[in-house]
Short mmCIF file of C-alpha atoms in Angstrom, two decimals:
data_model
loop_
_atom_site.label_atom_id
_atom_site.label_comp_id
_atom_site.label_asym_id
_atom_site.label_seq_id
_atom_site.Cartn_x
_atom_site.Cartn_y
_atom_site.Cartn_z
CA ARG A 1 114.02 86.11 53.11
CA ASN A 2 112.40 86.05 56.54
CA ARG A 3 109.67 88.16 58.07
CA ASN A 4 110.92 87.81 61.64
CA ALA A 5 114.19 87.45 63.52
CA PHE A 6 115.33 87.32 67.14
CA CYS A 7 118.84 88.72 67.60
CA ALA A 8 120.42 87.30 70.77
CA VAL A 9 123.09 89.98 70.99
CA ARG A 10 125.34 90.85 73.90
CA PRO A 11 126.08 93.33 75.28
CA PRO A 12 122.75 95.20 75.19
CA GLY A 13 122.82 98.63 73.62
CA HIS A 14 119.86 100.91 74.31
CA HIS A 15 121.75 103.07 76.85
CA ALA A 16 124.46 103.92 74.30
CA GLY A 17 123.82 107.32 72.72
CA TYR A 18 125.02 109.20 69.68
CA ASN A 19 128.48 109.75 71.18
CA GLY A 20 128.56 106.55 73.21
CA LEU A 21 127.79 106.56 76.92
CA LEU A 22 125.58 109.36 78.21
CA ASP A 23 126.47 111.64 81.11
CA ASN A 24 124.77 114.95 80.45
CA GLY A 25 123.01 115.65 83.72
CA GLN A 26 119.64 114.61 82.26
CA ALA A 27 120.47 110.96 81.64
CA ARG A 28 123.39 108.62 82.02
CA SER A 29 124.53 105.22 80.84
CA CYS A 30 126.20 102.11 82.14
CA GLY A 31 129.32 100.57 80.67
CA PHE A 32 127.59 97.37 79.58
CA CYS A 33 126.02 99.24 76.63
CA ILE A 34 128.68 99.89 73.98
CA PHE A 35 126.96 99.82 70.57
CA ASN A 36 123.30 100.73 70.13
CA SER A 37 122.28 97.80 67.94
CA ILE A 38 118.60 98.73 67.69
CA ALA A 39 119.26 102.32 66.58
CA ALA A 40 121.93 101.19 64.11
CA GLY A 41 119.48 98.69 62.67
CA ALA A 42 116.74 101.29 62.34
CA LEU A 43 118.97 103.79 60.54
CA HIS A 44 120.36 101.05 58.30
CA ALA A 45 116.82 100.04 57.33
CA LEU A 46 115.90 103.65 56.54
CA GLU A 47 119.01 104.61 54.60
CA LYS A 48 120.18 101.36 52.97
CA HIS A 49 116.99 99.36 52.52
CA ASN A 50 114.72 102.30 51.71
CA CYS A 51 112.20 101.55 54.45
CA GLU A 52 109.77 104.44 54.58
CA ARG A 53 109.06 104.36 58.32
CA VAL A 54 110.65 102.37 61.16
CA ALA A 55 109.18 101.99 64.66
CA ILE A 56 111.39 101.12 67.63
CA VAL A 57 109.48 99.65 70.57
CA ASP A 58 111.57 99.45 73.76
CA LEU A 59 110.06 96.97 76.23
CA ASP A 60 113.07 96.85 78.56
CA ILE A 61 112.33 97.84 82.16
CA HIS A 62 114.80 100.75 81.87
CA HIS A 63 114.27 103.82 79.73
CA GLY A 64 116.09 103.55 76.39
CA ASN A 65 117.85 106.86 76.91
CA GLY A 66 120.64 106.13 74.43
CA THR A 67 118.20 105.23 71.68
CA GLU A 68 116.21 108.39 72.40
CA ASP A 69 119.40 110.46 72.18
CA ILE A 70 120.10 109.05 68.71
CA ILE A 71 116.50 109.40 67.53
CA ARG A 72 116.47 113.09 68.48
CA ARG A 73 119.33 113.73 66.05
CA TYR A 74 117.73 112.10 63.02
CA PRO A 75 116.87 114.88 60.55
CA ASN A 76 113.56 113.39 59.38
CA PRO A 77 111.55 112.45 62.51
CA SER A 78 108.44 111.60 60.49
CA ARG A 79 110.21 108.39 59.44
CA LEU A 80 111.02 107.20 62.96
CA LEU A 81 108.88 106.36 65.98
CA PHE A 82 110.38 105.57 69.37
CA PHE A 83 108.24 104.09 72.15
CA SER A 84 109.70 103.25 75.57
CA LEU A 85 107.79 101.58 78.41
CA HIS A 86 109.80 101.58 81.64
CA LEU A 87 109.87 102.00 85.40
CA TYR A 88 110.33 105.56 86.62
CA ASP A 89 111.11 106.48 90.22
CA LYS A 90 112.98 109.71 90.81
CA ASP A 91 113.01 111.94 93.89
CA LEU A 92 110.06 110.26 95.61
CA ILE A 93 112.70 109.07 98.04
CA PRO A 94 115.28 111.86 98.41
CA GLY A 95 118.48 110.97 96.61
CA TYR A 96 117.14 107.81 94.94
CA GLU A 97 116.29 107.19 91.31
CA PHE A 98 115.63 104.05 89.33
CA PHE A 99 118.23 103.89 86.57
CA PRO A 100 118.59 105.88 84.39
CA GLY A 101 116.20 108.47 85.87
CA SER A 102 114.92 109.69 82.50
CA GLY A 103 111.93 109.11 80.24
CA SER A 104 109.26 110.99 82.17
CA GLN A 105 107.81 112.89 79.19
CA ASP A 106 106.99 112.54 75.51
CA ASP A 107 108.67 114.52 72.75
CA SER A 108 106.05 114.81 70.04
CA ALA A 109 108.29 116.84 67.73
CA HIS A 110 110.64 113.84 67.43
CA ASN A 111 107.97 111.10 67.52
CA ILE A 112 109.14 109.95 70.96
CA ILE A 113 106.60 108.37 73.31
CA ASN A 114 107.67 107.63 76.88
CA VAL A 115 105.39 105.67 79.21
CA PRO A 116 106.75 105.69 82.78
CA ILE A 117 105.35 103.19 85.29
CA LEU A 118 105.59 103.48 89.06
CA PRO A 119 107.55 100.58 90.63
CA MET A 120 105.63 98.13 92.77
CA TRP A 121 107.64 99.06 95.86
CA HIS A 122 105.45 102.18 96.02
CA GLY A 123 102.31 100.03 96.10
CA PRO A 124 99.18 100.95 98.09
CA ASN A 125 99.98 98.39 100.80
CA LYS A 126 103.46 99.78 101.43
CA ASP A 127 104.29 102.07 104.31
CA SER A 128 106.21 105.32 103.94
CA MET A 129 109.50 103.50 103.27
CA GLY A 130 111.37 106.68 104.10
CA VAL A 131 109.27 108.89 101.85
CA SER A 132 108.49 112.25 103.41
CA ASP A 133 104.86 113.19 104.08
CA ASN A 134 104.58 115.48 101.07
CA LEU A 135 105.74 112.68 98.73
CA ARG A 136 103.50 109.86 99.96
CA SER A 137 100.89 110.44 97.26
CA SER A 138 100.88 107.89 94.47
CA GLN A 139 102.71 108.60 91.26
CA THR A 140 100.96 107.93 87.98
CA SER A 141 101.23 108.66 84.28
CA SER A 142 99.09 111.32 82.64
CA PRO A 143 97.73 110.79 79.11
CA ASP A 144 100.64 112.72 77.58
CA GLY A 145 103.16 110.42 79.24
CA SER A 146 104.39 112.82 81.91
CA VAL A 147 104.61 111.76 85.54
CA LYS A 148 102.50 113.43 88.18
CA ASN A 149 101.27 112.81 91.73
CA ALA A 150 97.76 111.61 92.46
CA THR A 151 96.15 111.46 95.88
CA SER A 152 92.62 110.43 94.96
CA SER A 153 93.31 106.88 93.81
CA SER A 154 96.16 104.44 93.46
CA PRO A 155 97.57 103.92 89.96
CA LEU A 156 97.87 100.51 88.35
CA MET A 157 101.18 98.81 88.96
CA GLY A 158 103.03 95.74 87.79
CA ARG A 159 101.81 93.65 84.88
CA GLU A 160 98.37 95.32 84.90
CA ALA A 161 99.95 98.74 84.30
CA TYR A 162 102.25 97.25 81.68
CA LYS A 163 99.37 95.71 79.74
CA GLN A 164 97.27 98.85 80.00
CA ALA A 165 100.14 100.88 78.54
CA ILE A 166 100.42 98.45 75.62
CA VAL A 167 96.71 98.64 74.83
CA GLN A 168 96.17 102.35 75.40
CA ARG A 169 99.46 103.90 74.28
CA LEU A 170 101.51 101.54 72.11
CA LEU A 171 99.02 99.81 69.81
CA PRO A 172 97.14 102.95 68.71
CA SER A 173 100.41 104.79 68.15
CA LEU A 174 101.88 101.97 66.08
CA ARG A 175 98.76 101.70 63.93
CA ALA A 176 98.66 105.45 63.33
CA PHE A 177 102.38 105.57 62.44
CA ASN A 178 101.91 102.73 59.93
CA PRO A 179 105.52 101.48 60.00
CA THR A 180 107.30 99.65 57.21
CA LEU A 181 109.33 97.74 59.82
CA ILE A 182 108.99 97.24 63.58
CA LEU A 183 112.09 96.73 65.73
CA LEU A 184 111.73 95.55 69.33
CA SER A 185 114.24 96.38 72.03
CA ALA A 186 113.35 93.12 73.73
CA GLY A 187 114.35 93.48 77.35
CA PHE A 188 113.15 90.69 79.65
CA ASP A 189 114.16 92.36 82.91
CA PRO A 190 110.50 93.22 83.69
CA ALA A 191 110.16 89.54 84.65
CA LEU A 192 109.21 88.63 88.21
CA GLY A 193 112.36 88.04 90.25
CA ASP A 194 114.76 89.63 87.77
CA VAL A 195 117.43 91.74 89.50
CA GLY A 196 117.06 94.31 86.73
CA ASN A 197 113.72 95.56 88.05
CA SER A 198 114.50 95.36 91.75
CA LYS A 199 115.50 98.19 94.01
CA ASN A 200 119.28 98.53 94.45
CA SER A 201 119.82 95.29 92.48
CA GLY A 202 118.32 93.17 95.25
CA ASN A 203 115.21 91.02 95.30
CA SER A 204 113.68 92.33 98.52
CA GLU A 205 111.70 95.03 96.70
CA VAL A 206 110.56 94.23 93.18
CA GLY A 207 109.39 96.82 90.69
CA MET A 208 107.67 94.62 88.09
CA ASP A 209 106.16 91.13 87.95
CA MET A 210 105.83 90.08 84.31
CA ARG A 211 105.47 86.38 83.45
CA PRO A 212 106.52 84.52 80.28
CA GLU A 213 102.90 84.48 79.09
CA ASP A 214 102.79 88.27 79.40
CA PHE A 215 105.74 88.65 77.04
CA GLU A 216 104.04 86.25 74.64
CA TRP A 217 100.89 88.38 74.77
CA VAL A 218 102.77 91.64 74.15
CA THR A 219 104.61 90.14 71.18
CA SER A 220 101.41 88.73 69.69
CA GLU A 221 99.66 92.12 69.98
CA ILE A 222 102.53 93.85 68.23
CA MET A 223 102.51 91.15 65.55
CA LYS A 224 98.83 91.87 64.87
CA ILE A 225 99.70 95.48 64.08
CA ALA A 226 102.67 94.33 62.01
CA ASP A 227 100.41 92.06 59.95
CA ILE A 228 98.28 95.10 59.09
CA CYS A 229 101.05 97.63 58.49
CA CYS A 230 104.18 95.89 57.29
CA SER A 231 103.47 92.31 56.21
CA GLY A 232 104.38 91.04 59.67
CA ARG A 233 107.97 92.30 59.57
CA VAL A 234 109.23 92.40 63.17
CA VAL A 235 112.83 92.06 64.38
CA SER A 236 113.57 91.62 68.10
CA VAL A 237 116.95 92.63 69.52
CA LEU A 238 117.82 91.38 73.01
CA GLU A 239 118.40 94.08 75.63
CA GLY A 240 118.17 93.41 79.40
CA GLY A 241 117.24 90.23 81.19
CA TYR A 242 119.51 88.98 83.93
CA GLY A 243 117.63 86.59 86.20
CA SER A 244 118.53 86.47 89.85
CA TYR A 245 121.19 84.50 91.63
CA THR A 246 119.24 81.26 91.28
CA THR A 247 119.11 78.82 88.38
CA ALA A 248 115.31 78.86 88.43
CA SER A 249 115.20 82.60 87.84
CA ARG A 250 117.76 82.40 85.05
CA ASN A 251 115.52 79.82 83.44
CA ALA A 252 112.67 82.35 83.68
CA VAL A 253 114.66 84.67 81.39
CA ARG A 254 115.00 81.84 78.92
CA ASP A 255 111.29 81.05 79.10
CA SER A 256 110.37 84.72 78.63
CA ALA A 257 112.51 85.00 75.51
CA THR A 258 111.19 81.81 73.95
#
Protein backbone atom coordinates (compact mmCIF):
# COMPACT_ATOMS: atom_id res chain seq x y z
CA ARG A 1 0.00 0.00 0.00
CA ASN A 2 2.97 2.31 0.50
CA ARG A 3 6.14 2.82 -1.50
CA ASN A 4 8.26 3.87 1.48
CA ALA A 5 8.55 3.17 5.19
CA PHE A 6 10.88 4.14 8.03
CA CYS A 7 11.12 1.43 10.69
CA ALA A 8 12.20 2.95 14.02
CA VAL A 9 13.26 -0.37 15.51
CA ARG A 10 15.36 -1.01 18.60
CA PRO A 11 17.70 -2.69 19.20
CA PRO A 12 19.66 -2.35 15.94
CA GLY A 13 20.55 -5.57 14.20
CA HIS A 14 23.25 -5.42 11.53
CA HIS A 15 25.94 -6.98 13.76
CA ALA A 16 23.81 -10.09 14.36
CA GLY A 17 24.87 -12.92 12.05
CA TYR A 18 23.40 -16.20 10.90
CA ASN A 19 23.92 -17.83 14.29
CA GLY A 20 23.48 -14.66 16.34
CA LEU A 21 26.47 -12.74 17.65
CA LEU A 22 29.73 -13.13 15.75
CA ASP A 23 33.04 -14.10 17.33
CA ASN A 24 35.01 -15.93 14.67
CA GLY A 25 38.35 -14.18 14.77
CA GLN A 26 37.55 -12.22 11.60
CA ALA A 27 34.65 -10.20 12.98
CA ARG A 28 32.72 -9.86 16.19
CA SER A 29 29.47 -8.42 17.46
CA CYS A 30 28.11 -6.46 20.37
CA GLY A 31 25.24 -7.57 22.55
CA PHE A 32 22.95 -4.73 21.51
CA CYS A 33 22.30 -6.49 18.17
CA ILE A 34 19.99 -9.47 18.74
CA PHE A 35 17.86 -9.90 15.60
CA ASN A 36 19.07 -8.81 12.17
CA SER A 37 15.94 -6.99 11.03
CA ILE A 38 17.31 -5.83 7.69
CA ALA A 39 18.47 -9.31 6.61
CA ALA A 40 15.22 -10.89 7.78
CA GLY A 41 13.29 -8.33 5.78
CA ALA A 42 15.36 -8.95 2.66
CA LEU A 43 14.92 -12.72 2.80
CA HIS A 44 11.21 -12.33 3.54
CA ALA A 45 10.84 -10.10 0.47
CA LEU A 46 12.68 -12.62 -1.71
CA GLU A 47 10.97 -15.78 -0.51
CA LYS A 48 7.47 -14.65 0.52
CA HIS A 49 6.78 -11.66 -1.71
CA ASN A 50 8.57 -12.97 -4.80
CA CYS A 51 10.85 -9.95 -5.18
CA GLU A 52 13.36 -10.76 -7.88
CA ARG A 53 16.29 -8.79 -6.48
CA VAL A 54 16.79 -7.00 -3.15
CA ALA A 55 19.57 -4.51 -2.40
CA ILE A 56 20.67 -3.81 1.18
CA VAL A 57 22.49 -0.51 1.60
CA ASP A 58 24.19 -0.16 5.00
CA LEU A 59 24.95 3.49 5.79
CA ASP A 60 25.80 2.95 9.45
CA ILE A 61 29.30 4.06 10.46
CA HIS A 62 30.17 0.48 11.47
CA HIS A 63 30.58 -2.40 9.04
CA GLY A 64 27.42 -4.52 8.83
CA ASN A 65 29.34 -7.70 9.58
CA GLY A 66 26.28 -9.65 10.73
CA THR A 67 24.34 -8.81 7.59
CA GLU A 68 27.33 -9.82 5.46
CA ASP A 69 27.56 -13.14 7.32
CA ILE A 70 23.92 -13.88 6.47
CA ILE A 71 24.22 -12.72 2.87
CA ARG A 72 27.17 -15.05 2.28
CA ARG A 73 24.97 -18.03 3.13
CA TYR A 74 22.15 -17.22 0.73
CA PRO A 75 22.22 -19.84 -2.05
CA ASN A 76 21.34 -17.45 -4.89
CA PRO A 77 23.66 -14.41 -4.61
CA SER A 78 22.47 -12.95 -7.92
CA ARG A 79 19.26 -11.94 -6.13
CA LEU A 80 20.96 -10.04 -3.29
CA LEU A 81 23.29 -7.05 -3.20
CA PHE A 82 24.94 -5.87 0.00
CA PHE A 83 26.70 -2.50 0.16
CA SER A 84 28.36 -1.25 3.36
CA LEU A 85 29.99 2.16 3.78
CA HIS A 86 31.86 2.42 7.08
CA LEU A 87 34.91 3.61 8.98
CA TYR A 88 37.85 1.22 8.98
CA ASP A 89 40.89 1.59 11.21
CA LYS A 90 42.78 -1.55 12.10
CA ASP A 91 46.43 -1.97 13.10
CA LEU A 92 47.50 1.55 12.11
CA ILE A 93 47.88 2.03 15.84
CA PRO A 94 49.15 -1.26 17.32
CA GLY A 95 46.40 -3.03 19.20
CA TYR A 96 43.59 -0.65 18.15
CA GLU A 97 40.73 -1.24 15.75
CA PHE A 98 37.53 0.64 15.08
CA PHE A 99 34.67 -1.75 15.77
CA PRO A 100 34.14 -4.31 14.36
CA GLY A 101 37.46 -4.35 12.47
CA SER A 102 36.03 -5.97 9.33
CA GLY A 103 34.80 -4.88 5.92
CA SER A 104 38.10 -4.06 4.24
CA GLN A 105 37.42 -5.92 0.98
CA ASP A 106 34.68 -6.74 -1.50
CA ASP A 107 33.35 -10.23 -2.16
CA SER A 108 32.21 -10.16 -5.77
CA ALA A 109 31.11 -13.80 -5.75
CA HIS A 110 28.43 -12.95 -3.17
CA ASN A 111 27.56 -9.46 -4.48
CA ILE A 112 29.12 -7.82 -1.41
CA ILE A 113 30.61 -4.34 -1.78
CA ASN A 114 32.54 -2.89 1.16
CA VAL A 115 33.72 0.73 1.11
CA PRO A 116 36.03 1.45 4.06
CA ILE A 117 36.77 5.08 4.96
CA LEU A 118 39.70 6.28 7.04
CA PRO A 119 38.60 8.03 10.26
CA MET A 120 39.22 11.74 10.54
CA TRP A 121 41.56 11.25 13.50
CA HIS A 122 44.17 10.16 10.93
CA GLY A 123 43.77 13.46 9.06
CA PRO A 124 46.66 15.24 7.33
CA ASN A 125 46.92 17.84 10.11
CA LYS A 126 47.29 15.22 12.84
CA ASP A 127 50.61 14.26 14.36
CA SER A 128 51.78 10.67 14.78
CA MET A 129 49.28 10.00 17.59
CA GLY A 130 51.33 6.99 18.62
CA VAL A 131 51.55 5.54 15.13
CA SER A 132 54.97 4.09 14.35
CA ASP A 133 57.02 5.59 11.52
CA ASN A 134 56.23 2.81 9.07
CA LEU A 135 52.47 3.32 9.58
CA ARG A 136 52.29 7.10 9.23
CA SER A 137 51.33 6.95 5.55
CA SER A 138 47.70 7.71 4.82
CA GLN A 139 45.23 4.90 4.41
CA THR A 140 42.85 4.99 1.48
CA SER A 141 40.45 2.78 -0.45
CA SER A 142 41.41 1.27 -3.78
CA PRO A 143 38.82 0.95 -6.57
CA ASP A 144 38.05 -2.66 -5.58
CA GLY A 145 37.22 -1.61 -2.03
CA SER A 146 40.34 -2.95 -0.33
CA VAL A 147 42.35 -0.80 2.04
CA LYS A 148 45.91 0.17 1.25
CA ASN A 149 48.52 2.73 2.30
CA ALA A 150 49.29 5.78 0.20
CA THR A 151 52.20 8.14 0.74
CA SER A 152 51.85 10.40 -2.29
CA SER A 153 48.64 12.20 -1.33
CA SER A 154 46.13 12.36 1.49
CA PRO A 155 42.81 10.57 0.93
CA LEU A 156 39.46 12.28 1.31
CA MET A 157 37.99 12.04 4.78
CA GLY A 158 34.76 12.87 6.52
CA ARG A 159 31.65 13.88 4.63
CA GLU A 160 33.61 14.46 1.40
CA ALA A 161 34.81 10.84 1.37
CA TYR A 162 31.31 9.65 2.27
CA LYS A 163 29.71 11.54 -0.61
CA GLN A 164 32.38 10.41 -3.06
CA ALA A 165 31.73 6.79 -2.10
CA ILE A 166 28.00 7.25 -2.70
CA VAL A 167 28.53 8.76 -6.15
CA GLN A 168 31.35 6.52 -7.35
CA ARG A 169 30.56 3.17 -5.73
CA LEU A 170 26.95 2.95 -4.54
CA LEU A 171 24.86 4.61 -7.24
CA PRO A 172 26.45 2.82 -10.23
CA SER A 173 26.26 -0.51 -8.42
CA LEU A 174 22.60 -0.03 -7.52
CA ARG A 175 21.68 0.94 -11.07
CA ALA A 176 23.52 -2.05 -12.53
CA PHE A 177 21.92 -4.46 -10.04
CA ASN A 178 18.45 -3.13 -10.92
CA PRO A 179 16.76 -4.09 -7.62
CA THR A 180 13.09 -4.81 -7.13
CA LEU A 181 13.33 -3.40 -3.59
CA ILE A 182 15.94 -1.32 -1.76
CA LEU A 183 16.40 -1.70 2.00
CA LEU A 184 18.47 0.84 3.93
CA SER A 185 20.32 0.00 7.12
CA ALA A 186 19.85 3.58 8.22
CA GLY A 187 22.51 4.27 10.81
CA PHE A 188 22.87 7.92 11.85
CA ASP A 189 26.04 7.48 13.89
CA PRO A 190 28.14 9.10 11.10
CA ALA A 191 26.72 12.41 12.38
CA LEU A 192 29.09 15.04 13.74
CA GLY A 193 29.40 14.64 17.51
CA ASP A 194 27.87 11.18 17.69
CA VAL A 195 29.71 8.90 20.13
CA GLY A 196 29.29 6.05 17.66
CA ASN A 197 31.94 7.44 15.30
CA SER A 198 34.39 8.69 17.92
CA LYS A 199 37.52 6.98 19.10
CA ASN A 200 37.03 4.91 22.26
CA SER A 201 33.45 6.22 22.60
CA GLY A 202 34.64 9.72 23.45
CA ASN A 203 34.22 12.98 21.59
CA SER A 204 37.83 14.14 21.66
CA GLU A 205 38.65 12.44 18.35
CA VAL A 206 35.84 12.19 15.82
CA GLY A 207 35.86 9.87 12.84
CA MET A 208 33.05 11.36 10.73
CA ASP A 209 31.24 14.69 10.44
CA MET A 210 27.97 14.16 8.58
CA ARG A 211 25.18 16.75 8.90
CA PRO A 212 21.40 16.27 8.61
CA GLU A 213 21.46 17.73 5.09
CA ASP A 214 24.02 15.11 4.09
CA PHE A 215 21.69 12.29 5.12
CA GLU A 216 18.90 14.00 3.18
CA TRP A 217 21.14 14.14 0.11
CA VAL A 218 22.14 10.47 0.37
CA THR A 219 18.52 9.39 0.72
CA SER A 220 17.42 11.52 -2.23
CA GLU A 221 20.16 10.06 -4.45
CA ILE A 222 19.11 6.53 -3.55
CA MET A 223 15.48 7.45 -4.20
CA LYS A 224 16.41 8.58 -7.71
CA ILE A 225 17.77 5.12 -8.46
CA ALA A 226 14.71 3.55 -6.82
CA ASP A 227 12.41 5.59 -9.07
CA ILE A 228 14.18 4.12 -12.09
CA CYS A 229 14.52 0.52 -10.91
CA CYS A 230 11.72 -0.34 -8.52
CA SER A 231 8.94 2.25 -8.64
CA GLY A 232 10.51 4.13 -5.73
CA ARG A 233 10.22 1.26 -3.26
CA VAL A 234 12.64 1.99 -0.40
CA VAL A 235 12.36 0.82 3.22
CA SER A 236 14.67 2.28 5.89
CA VAL A 237 15.44 0.32 9.05
CA LEU A 238 17.05 2.21 11.94
CA GLU A 239 20.49 0.98 13.00
CA GLY A 240 22.97 3.13 14.97
CA GLY A 241 22.64 6.72 16.08
CA TYR A 242 23.31 7.57 19.69
CA GLY A 243 24.07 11.27 20.04
CA SER A 244 26.49 12.38 22.70
CA TYR A 245 25.91 13.15 26.33
CA THR A 246 24.21 16.45 25.51
CA THR A 247 20.60 17.14 24.59
CA ALA A 248 21.69 19.15 21.55
CA SER A 249 23.54 16.19 20.08
CA ARG A 250 20.64 13.84 20.75
CA ASN A 251 18.48 16.29 18.83
CA ALA A 252 20.96 16.01 15.95
CA VAL A 253 20.12 12.30 15.69
CA ARG A 254 16.46 13.22 15.48
CA ASP A 255 17.12 15.83 12.82
CA SER A 256 19.24 13.41 10.79
CA ALA A 257 16.49 10.79 10.80
CA THR A 258 13.76 13.22 9.83
